[in-house]
Short mmCIF file of C-alpha atoms in Angstrom, two decimals:
data_model
loop_
_atom_site.label_atom_id
_atom_site.label_comp_id
_atom_site.label_asym_id
_atom_site.label_seq_id
_atom_site.Cartn_x
_atom_site.Cartn_y
_atom_site.Cartn_z
CA MET A 1142 19.41 -30.41 0.97
CA SER A 1143 18.51 -28.08 -2.11
CA ASN A 1144 19.93 -24.74 -2.31
CA LYS A 1145 17.51 -22.17 -1.94
CA VAL A 1146 16.83 -19.38 -5.18
CA ARG A 1147 15.09 -15.56 -4.78
CA CYS A 1148 14.07 -14.94 -7.40
CA ARG A 1149 10.26 -13.05 -8.99
CA LEU A 1150 7.65 -15.21 -10.16
CA ASN A 1151 4.24 -14.47 -11.88
CA LYS A 1152 1.04 -15.45 -10.35
CA SER A 1153 0.74 -18.60 -13.24
CA GLU A 1154 4.32 -19.86 -12.19
CA ALA A 1155 3.67 -19.50 -8.66
CA GLU A 1156 0.63 -21.46 -8.91
CA TYR A 1157 2.68 -23.92 -11.10
CA LEU A 1158 5.13 -24.65 -8.24
CA GLY A 1159 2.28 -24.75 -5.86
CA LEU A 1160 3.09 -22.21 -4.03
CA GLU A 1161 0.97 -19.56 -2.17
CA VAL A 1162 0.25 -16.53 -4.37
CA LYS A 1163 1.42 -12.94 -3.15
CA LYS A 1164 0.13 -9.92 -3.89
CA SER A 1165 2.35 -8.30 -6.74
CA GLU A 1166 4.25 -5.26 -6.05
CA PRO A 1167 2.76 -1.91 -7.26
CA ARG A 1168 3.10 -1.55 -11.29
CA ARG A 1169 4.68 -4.99 -11.19
CA THR A 1170 3.07 -8.44 -12.33
CA THR A 1171 5.52 -10.45 -10.07
CA SER A 1172 6.59 -11.03 -6.52
CA ARG A 1173 9.73 -11.84 -4.76
CA TYR A 1174 9.48 -15.70 -3.72
CA THR A 1175 12.16 -18.14 -2.09
CA ILE A 1176 12.46 -21.52 -4.09
CA THR A 1177 14.46 -24.36 -4.45
CA GLN A 1178 17.35 -24.54 -7.23
CA GLU A 1179 15.28 -27.77 -9.01
CA GLN A 1180 12.06 -25.12 -9.11
CA SER A 1181 14.58 -22.37 -10.29
CA ASP A 1182 15.35 -24.51 -13.20
CA GLU A 1183 11.94 -25.65 -14.41
CA ILE A 1184 10.69 -22.11 -14.20
CA TYR A 1185 13.86 -21.44 -16.64
CA LYS A 1186 12.89 -24.39 -19.16
CA GLN A 1187 9.34 -23.15 -18.97
CA ARG A 1188 10.23 -19.76 -19.90
CA THR A 1189 12.94 -20.53 -22.42
CA THR A 1190 10.88 -23.21 -24.29
CA PRO A 1191 9.17 -21.46 -27.49
CA ASN A 1192 5.39 -21.17 -27.94
CA LYS A 1193 3.85 -24.11 -28.98
CA ARG A 1194 3.76 -22.84 -33.28
CA LYS A 1195 1.09 -23.29 -35.86
CA PHE A 1196 1.06 -22.53 -39.50
CA VAL A 1197 -0.23 -19.03 -40.53
CA GLU A 1198 -0.95 -17.16 -43.67
CA THR A 1199 2.13 -14.75 -44.45
CA ILE A 1200 1.58 -14.18 -48.08
CA LYS A 1201 -1.19 -14.28 -50.67
CA LYS A 1202 -1.20 -13.49 -54.36
CA LEU A 1203 -4.80 -12.73 -56.41
CA ASN A 1204 -5.51 -12.27 -59.67
CA LYS A 1205 -7.28 -9.88 -61.62
CA ASP A 1206 -10.19 -11.07 -60.96
CA GLY A 1207 -9.32 -11.47 -56.95
CA GLU A 1208 -8.87 -15.33 -56.65
CA VAL A 1209 -6.24 -16.73 -54.92
CA ILE A 1210 -3.82 -18.26 -57.06
CA SER A 1211 -1.17 -19.04 -54.18
CA SER A 1212 -0.31 -18.44 -50.66
CA THR A 1213 2.37 -19.00 -48.23
CA GLU A 1214 2.26 -20.49 -44.63
CA LYS A 1215 4.65 -20.04 -42.20
CA LEU A 1216 5.11 -21.46 -38.41
CA GLN A 1217 4.69 -18.83 -35.93
CA SER A 1218 4.21 -18.60 -32.32
CA LYS A 1219 1.12 -17.07 -31.26
CA PRO A 1220 0.89 -13.40 -30.10
CA ILE A 1221 2.36 -11.90 -27.11
CA GLU A 1222 0.04 -11.05 -24.17
CA VAL A 1223 0.50 -7.63 -22.63
CA PRO A 1224 -0.09 -7.87 -18.88
CA ASP A 1225 -2.73 -5.81 -16.88
CA ASN A 1226 -1.23 -2.34 -16.71
CA PHE A 1227 1.28 -2.76 -18.99
CA GLU A 1228 1.35 -1.03 -22.32
CA VAL A 1229 3.10 -1.43 -25.74
CA ILE A 1230 5.88 1.16 -26.13
CA LYS A 1231 7.20 -0.47 -29.63
CA VAL A 1232 6.73 -2.85 -32.01
CA SER A 1233 9.26 -4.32 -34.51
CA THR A 1234 7.97 -6.10 -37.70
CA CYS A 1235 9.77 -8.35 -40.36
CA LYS A 1236 7.58 -7.92 -43.68
CA THR A 1237 9.12 -11.11 -45.11
CA THR A 1238 8.87 -13.32 -42.33
CA GLY A 1239 5.93 -11.91 -40.06
CA GLN A 1240 7.80 -11.91 -37.03
CA GLN A 1241 7.43 -9.50 -34.65
CA TRP A 1242 9.36 -8.01 -31.47
CA VAL A 1243 6.92 -6.18 -29.14
CA GLN A 1244 8.22 -4.19 -26.16
CA TYR A 1245 5.91 -2.57 -23.41
CA ALA A 1246 6.27 -1.30 -20.19
CA PRO A 1247 4.25 -0.30 -17.32
CA LYS A 1248 1.46 2.36 -17.86
CA LYS A 1249 2.80 5.88 -16.91
CA VAL A 1250 0.29 6.99 -14.55
CA ASP A 1251 -0.92 10.66 -14.66
CA ILE A 1252 -0.88 11.81 -10.93
CA GLU A 1253 -2.75 14.87 -11.18
CA GLU A 1254 -5.88 12.88 -13.03
CA GLU A 1255 -5.44 10.14 -10.15
CA VAL A 1256 -5.76 12.62 -7.61
CA LYS A 1257 -7.96 15.35 -9.52
CA GLU A 1258 -11.01 13.89 -7.64
CA PHE A 1259 -10.34 13.88 -3.84
CA ASP A 1260 -13.02 14.93 -1.97
CA PHE A 1261 -11.25 18.07 -0.15
CA GLU A 1262 -14.68 18.61 2.13
CA SER A 1263 -14.12 15.04 3.43
CA ILE A 1264 -10.48 15.15 4.02
CA ILE A 1265 -11.03 18.63 6.35
CA LYS A 1266 -13.73 17.02 8.07
CA LYS A 1267 -11.71 14.00 9.03
CA TYR A 1268 -8.75 16.24 10.28
CA ILE A 1269 -10.55 19.41 11.61
CA LYS A 1270 -10.24 18.53 15.21
CA PRO A 1271 -6.86 19.12 16.44
CA LEU A 1272 -4.05 15.89 16.84
CA VAL A 1273 -2.64 15.09 19.92
CA VAL A 1274 0.99 16.57 20.35
CA SER A 1275 3.61 15.93 23.04
CA LYS A 1276 3.36 18.92 25.67
CA VAL A 1277 6.54 20.78 25.52
CA PRO A 1278 7.45 22.78 28.86
CA ASP A 1279 6.50 26.53 28.81
CA LYS A 1280 9.18 29.07 27.46
CA VAL A 1281 9.16 32.79 28.26
CA VAL A 1282 10.08 34.73 25.14
CA LYS A 1283 11.38 38.29 25.00
CA LYS A 1284 8.77 39.88 22.63
CA ASN A 1285 10.95 40.84 19.68
CA LYS A 1286 14.52 39.68 20.86
CA LYS A 1287 14.53 38.88 16.95
CA ASP A 1288 12.53 39.94 13.85
CA PHE A 1289 11.61 36.31 12.99
CA ASP A 1290 12.46 32.77 13.44
CA LYS A 1291 12.76 30.20 10.55
CA LEU A 1292 12.02 26.30 10.46
CA ILE A 1293 13.36 24.52 7.32
CA ILE A 1294 12.65 21.03 6.53
CA SER A 1295 13.36 19.32 3.27
CA ASP A 1296 13.05 15.60 1.83
CA VAL A 1297 10.58 14.07 3.93
CA HIS A 1298 10.14 11.22 1.65
CA VAL A 1299 6.95 10.09 3.60
CA GLY A 1300 6.65 6.28 2.38
CA MET A 1301 10.12 5.31 1.43
CA ASP A 1302 11.32 1.45 2.64
CA THR A 1303 14.92 2.09 3.61
CA ASP A 1304 15.49 -1.86 3.59
CA ILE A 1305 12.77 -3.61 1.46
CA ASP A 1306 14.91 -6.89 0.83
CA ASN A 1307 16.54 -7.21 4.93
CA ASN A 1308 19.98 -6.68 3.53
CA THR A 1309 20.73 -3.06 4.42
CA MET A 1310 24.55 -2.15 5.67
CA TYR A 1311 22.66 0.35 8.30
CA GLN A 1312 19.58 -0.29 9.78
CA SER A 1313 17.19 2.95 10.04
CA GLU A 1314 13.31 2.57 10.33
CA TRP A 1315 11.19 5.16 8.36
CA ASN A 1316 7.43 4.16 9.05
CA LYS A 1317 4.64 6.39 10.40
CA LYS A 1318 5.76 5.75 14.03
CA GLU A 1319 9.39 7.28 13.07
CA LEU A 1320 7.70 10.02 10.99
CA PHE A 1321 5.79 11.28 14.26
CA LYS A 1322 8.46 10.41 16.80
CA THR A 1323 10.54 13.33 14.34
CA ALA A 1324 7.76 15.49 14.00
CA ASP A 1325 8.11 15.61 18.31
CA ILE A 1326 11.31 16.64 17.90
CA LEU A 1327 10.95 19.06 15.59
CA ILE A 1328 8.55 20.72 17.97
CA LYS A 1329 10.50 20.32 20.67
CA GLU A 1330 13.92 22.01 19.04
CA THR A 1331 11.88 24.99 17.59
CA ILE A 1332 10.41 26.13 20.82
CA GLU A 1333 13.54 25.77 22.45
CA THR A 1334 15.40 27.80 20.00
CA GLN A 1335 12.37 30.36 19.87
CA GLU A 1336 13.53 34.01 19.75
CA SER A 1337 10.65 35.89 18.35
CA ASN A 1338 6.89 35.60 17.98
CA VAL A 1339 6.71 35.09 14.38
CA LEU A 1340 7.95 31.96 12.67
CA TYR A 1341 8.40 30.88 8.54
CA VAL A 1342 8.27 27.17 8.25
CA ASP A 1343 9.77 25.83 5.26
CA GLU A 1344 9.35 22.67 3.29
CA LEU A 1345 11.37 22.36 0.41
CA GLY A 1346 10.15 19.33 -1.24
CA ASP A 1347 9.94 15.64 -1.65
CA LEU A 1348 7.44 15.42 1.40
CA LEU A 1349 6.18 12.33 -0.02
CA ASP A 1350 8.87 9.34 -1.67
CA GLY A 1351 6.13 8.66 -4.61
CA PHE A 1352 3.16 7.96 -5.84
CA ASN A 1353 2.10 4.39 -7.09
CA ALA A 1354 5.81 3.31 -5.84
CA GLN A 1355 6.92 5.54 -8.78
CA THR A 1356 8.67 8.92 -8.94
CA THR A 1357 6.31 12.08 -10.26
CA ARG A 1358 8.09 11.48 -13.56
CA GLY A 1359 7.40 7.43 -13.78
CA GLY A 1360 9.60 4.87 -15.06
CA HIS A 1361 11.71 4.70 -12.16
CA SER A 1362 10.72 2.38 -9.43
CA LEU A 1363 10.95 2.96 -5.47
CA PRO A 1364 10.56 0.67 -2.60
CA GLN A 1365 7.63 1.87 -0.40
CA ASN A 1366 6.35 0.52 2.78
CA MET A 1367 2.64 2.46 2.60
CA THR A 1368 0.03 2.61 -0.18
CA ASN A 1369 -0.92 5.75 -1.68
CA GLU A 1370 -3.91 6.32 1.08
CA GLU A 1371 -1.58 5.80 4.16
CA ALA A 1372 1.39 7.72 2.76
CA PHE A 1373 -1.43 10.67 1.89
CA ASP A 1374 -2.68 10.53 5.47
CA TYR A 1375 0.32 9.92 7.31
CA ALA A 1376 2.20 12.90 5.42
CA LEU A 1377 -1.06 15.46 6.16
CA GLU A 1378 -1.35 14.34 9.83
CA PHE A 1379 2.60 14.88 10.26
CA LYS A 1380 2.05 18.50 8.45
CA LEU A 1381 -0.85 19.23 11.12
CA LYS A 1382 1.11 17.69 14.29
CA ILE A 1383 3.92 20.38 13.39
CA LEU A 1384 1.23 23.27 13.26
CA TYR A 1385 -0.62 22.11 16.41
CA GLY A 1386 2.59 21.73 18.69
CA LEU A 1387 3.63 25.15 17.42
CA LYS A 1388 0.48 27.31 17.22
CA ASP A 1389 0.41 28.30 20.83
CA TYR A 1390 4.01 29.98 21.12
CA TYR A 1391 3.68 32.14 17.96
CA ASN A 1392 1.27 34.82 17.20
CA GLU A 1393 1.93 34.28 13.34
CA ILE A 1394 3.22 31.52 11.39
CA HIS A 1395 3.85 30.78 7.71
CA PHE A 1396 4.38 27.87 5.76
CA ASN A 1397 5.94 27.86 2.58
CA ASN A 1398 5.89 24.19 1.17
CA ILE A 1399 7.47 23.46 -2.34
CA CYS A 1400 5.22 21.44 -4.69
CA ASN A 1401 7.43 21.11 -7.46
CA ASP A 1402 10.12 18.12 -6.93
CA ASN A 1403 10.99 14.74 -8.52
CA HIS A 1404 9.61 12.64 -5.89
CA SER A 1405 6.29 14.02 -4.93
CA GLY A 1406 4.59 16.12 -7.73
CA SER A 1407 1.39 17.10 -8.21
CA PHE A 1408 0.53 14.21 -4.97
CA GLY A 1409 2.45 16.37 -3.08
CA TYR A 1410 0.49 19.42 -3.77
CA PHE A 1411 -2.77 17.79 -2.88
CA VAL A 1412 -1.30 16.64 0.48
CA ASN A 1413 -0.13 20.56 0.62
CA GLU A 1414 -3.82 22.10 -0.38
CA ALA A 1415 -5.42 19.95 2.42
CA PHE A 1416 -3.46 21.19 4.78
CA LYS A 1417 -3.70 24.39 3.83
CA GLN A 1418 -7.48 24.42 3.81
CA ILE A 1419 -7.48 23.10 7.18
CA ALA A 1420 -5.19 25.29 8.76
CA GLU A 1421 -6.52 28.47 7.58
CA ILE A 1422 -10.10 27.71 8.28
CA GLN A 1423 -8.74 26.63 11.95
CA PHE A 1424 -6.53 29.55 12.58
CA LYS A 1425 -6.88 33.13 11.68
CA ASN A 1426 -2.85 33.82 12.34
CA VAL A 1427 -1.80 30.71 10.35
CA THR A 1428 -0.84 31.34 6.51
CA VAL A 1429 -0.02 28.42 3.76
CA THR A 1430 1.76 29.04 0.34
CA ASN A 1431 2.00 26.50 -1.83
CA HIS A 1432 4.49 26.86 -4.40
CA ARG A 1433 3.77 25.21 -7.73
CA LYS A 1434 7.35 26.77 -9.87
CA PHE A 1435 10.42 25.08 -9.87
CA ILE A 1436 12.08 28.05 -8.26
CA ASN A 1437 10.00 30.63 -6.17
CA HIS A 1438 10.66 33.53 -3.55
CA TYR A 1439 9.07 35.37 -0.79
CA PHE A 1440 10.39 38.61 1.13
CA VAL A 1441 10.63 39.26 5.01
CA ASN A 1442 11.38 42.56 5.05
CA ASP A 1443 14.72 43.40 3.68
CA VAL A 1444 15.50 39.58 3.07
CA CYS A 1445 14.43 37.56 -0.10
CA PHE A 1446 14.11 33.86 0.29
CA VAL A 1447 14.27 31.98 -2.99
CA ILE A 1448 12.96 28.49 -2.26
CA THR A 1449 13.47 25.56 -4.77
CA HIS A 1450 13.58 21.88 -4.11
CA GLY A 1451 16.64 21.48 -6.41
CA LYS A 1452 15.04 19.36 -9.17
CA ASP A 1453 11.66 20.04 -10.79
CA ASP A 1454 8.60 17.65 -11.90
CA LYS A 1455 9.84 16.96 -15.33
CA SER A 1456 12.32 18.43 -17.22
CA LEU A 1457 15.77 18.62 -15.01
CA LYS A 1458 17.75 15.86 -15.49
CA PHE A 1459 20.31 17.32 -13.20
CA GLY A 1460 19.47 19.89 -10.71
CA PHE A 1461 21.24 22.59 -8.54
CA LYS A 1462 24.42 20.94 -7.19
CA PRO A 1463 25.41 20.69 -3.59
CA GLN A 1464 28.32 22.84 -4.62
CA LEU A 1465 27.32 26.45 -6.66
CA ASP A 1466 28.88 26.22 -10.10
CA LEU A 1467 28.79 28.44 -12.95
CA LYS A 1468 25.64 27.09 -14.33
CA GLY A 1469 23.78 27.33 -11.27
CA ALA A 1470 25.02 30.79 -10.37
CA GLU A 1471 23.73 32.05 -14.10
CA LYS A 1472 20.55 30.56 -13.57
CA ILE A 1473 20.24 32.01 -9.85
CA ASP A 1474 21.42 35.41 -11.14
CA GLN A 1475 18.82 35.60 -14.10
CA TYR A 1476 16.00 34.83 -11.96
CA LEU A 1477 17.00 37.51 -9.37
CA LYS A 1478 17.35 39.96 -12.08
CA ARG A 1479 13.73 38.95 -13.66
CA ASN A 1480 12.18 39.19 -10.74
CA ASP A 1481 13.75 42.80 -9.88
CA ILE A 1482 15.09 40.78 -6.52
CA TYR A 1483 18.40 42.73 -6.07
CA LYS A 1484 16.50 46.06 -6.05
CA LYS A 1485 14.06 45.00 -3.37
CA SER A 1486 16.17 43.18 -0.98
CA GLU A 1487 19.47 43.54 0.81
CA LEU A 1488 20.00 40.07 1.63
CA VAL A 1489 19.27 37.47 -0.48
CA VAL A 1490 19.37 33.48 0.66
CA PHE A 1491 19.08 30.81 -1.90
CA CYS A 1492 17.69 27.77 -0.49
CA LYS A 1493 17.44 24.01 -1.63
CA GLY A 1494 16.97 20.46 -0.67
CA ASP A 1495 17.37 17.70 -2.76
CA SER A 1496 21.34 16.60 -2.25
CA HIS A 1497 20.26 15.48 1.38
CA GLN A 1498 23.36 17.26 2.65
CA ALA A 1499 23.75 20.26 5.07
CA LEU A 1500 26.05 22.68 3.62
CA PHE A 1501 25.77 26.63 3.78
CA ASP A 1502 28.07 28.60 1.48
CA LEU A 1503 28.32 32.33 1.76
CA CYS A 1504 31.34 33.05 -0.13
CA THR A 1505 30.99 31.26 -3.77
CA SER A 1506 28.62 34.17 -4.71
CA ASP A 1507 28.89 37.73 -3.56
CA ASP A 1508 25.07 38.68 -4.47
CA PHE A 1509 23.58 35.77 -2.66
CA TYR A 1510 24.02 32.84 0.23
CA TYR A 1511 23.78 29.38 -1.29
CA PHE A 1512 22.17 26.99 1.34
CA ASN A 1513 21.67 23.09 0.89
CA TYR A 1514 19.20 21.63 3.93
CA PRO A 1515 19.53 18.18 5.11
CA ALA A 1516 16.76 15.33 4.50
CA LEU A 1517 14.59 14.81 7.47
CA SER A 1518 14.09 11.12 6.26
CA PRO A 1519 16.94 8.43 6.59
CA SER A 1520 19.03 7.67 3.64
CA SER A 1521 17.72 5.06 1.15
CA ASN A 1522 19.19 1.95 0.75
CA TRP A 1523 20.83 2.75 -2.65
CA ILE A 1524 22.12 6.04 -1.26
CA LYS A 1525 23.57 4.12 1.58
CA ASN A 1526 24.92 1.33 -1.15
CA ASN A 1527 26.27 4.13 -3.34
CA PHE A 1528 27.70 6.49 -1.05
CA LYS A 1529 27.30 6.62 2.56
CA LEU A 1530 25.15 6.39 6.07
CA GLY A 1531 24.26 9.98 6.04
CA ARG A 1532 22.96 12.02 8.56
CA ARG A 1533 19.44 13.39 8.51
CA GLY A 1534 18.06 16.68 10.24
CA PHE A 1535 16.59 20.00 9.79
CA VAL A 1536 17.54 23.33 10.93
CA CYS A 1537 16.02 26.70 12.85
CA GLU A 1538 17.16 29.82 12.34
CA SER A 1539 16.56 33.31 13.76
CA PHE A 1540 17.04 36.81 11.60
CA LYS A 1541 17.69 40.22 13.20
CA GLY A 1542 17.82 42.72 10.38
CA LEU A 1543 20.29 41.10 8.18
CA ASP A 1544 22.38 39.29 10.44
CA PHE A 1545 20.63 35.59 11.48
CA THR A 1546 21.63 32.46 14.18
CA GLN A 1547 21.42 29.14 12.64
CA LYS A 1548 20.93 25.66 14.44
CA VAL A 1549 21.49 22.37 12.28
CA LYS A 1550 19.92 19.29 14.74
CA PHE A 1551 21.06 16.36 13.60
CA ILE A 1552 18.38 13.22 14.17
CA LYS A 1553 20.31 9.81 15.29
#
């Protein structure tokens, strides 16, 4: 029996082998197939056999009257065909021989151009009726026991496929079902730890895993299990589910969403903007602020929360690290000075995601706390293979003056 081989084939190669043609993955011209070794050898032979060549005129000499007095023809292959949805990014030409080397890559998609035509009116009509949420037992809350509560989530990565090749070391599903199950856990835990009537919900970026199976910067393909449309719908439903599950337990709810990150970018902003319009139309005691800058801040009494994802949508190759270093401390210090935050607050808490780790540093800086919040999504297969399984979760906090309690909830 022939050995089986896994390889990528384009449509014409699959048809040549008599295989059922699969739909190409986003931003690719090929799909994965399992074929025999003989079939693999045949495809290799086809790919390495030069195209049929023909004589092409490469040099022509003219006299003073414009008449051809000599010419040179050379054997050349037919021009390289650029696949659909790809673009030429580099062409090298040898003037003496006429040979060319053409380099092409997937077309970079401007997310803002792709989604700026979203019909928000139809989206609002679709989701204006509250979603069904699991009932949480009523809890009697002592009025103003604390000043305010916080729920912090980060790195939800809606649409991420954690095992696209079915060979991961650690099984962990991340789909619509698991996403909404996680929302129910968030709601239940927030209500059980409630200590005030005011709630701030911080979402620290990377709400979605990508757009067209690419990061917001493009050029970095991602294994995903949802279309753009599905990822948009489920991410929006996820946020609305949290709102509808908590609205009856708090007098005020304030959402702060980071919309400048390295995975979601503008796509995440449009989800959060739809969420903002739906939430604020329905509830007068709910505010939604979508932050478009890399670093942002807001005040609650004498406490200033400086929030960021940790990486931005375009510029930074390396973002804020899990452990605060001198470069990161200087960047934060300059931001605090430029915005007069030191003068306006008694306590500064710097909050970031991105690292997928729960690390809370109250000591490295004498001027601010440096908090890393865990990812809500499970680890990608790349993370599992390069590092370890990791843990996912979220954090609930309650503040009274400058004092606070913190509960990290890990989800199995």
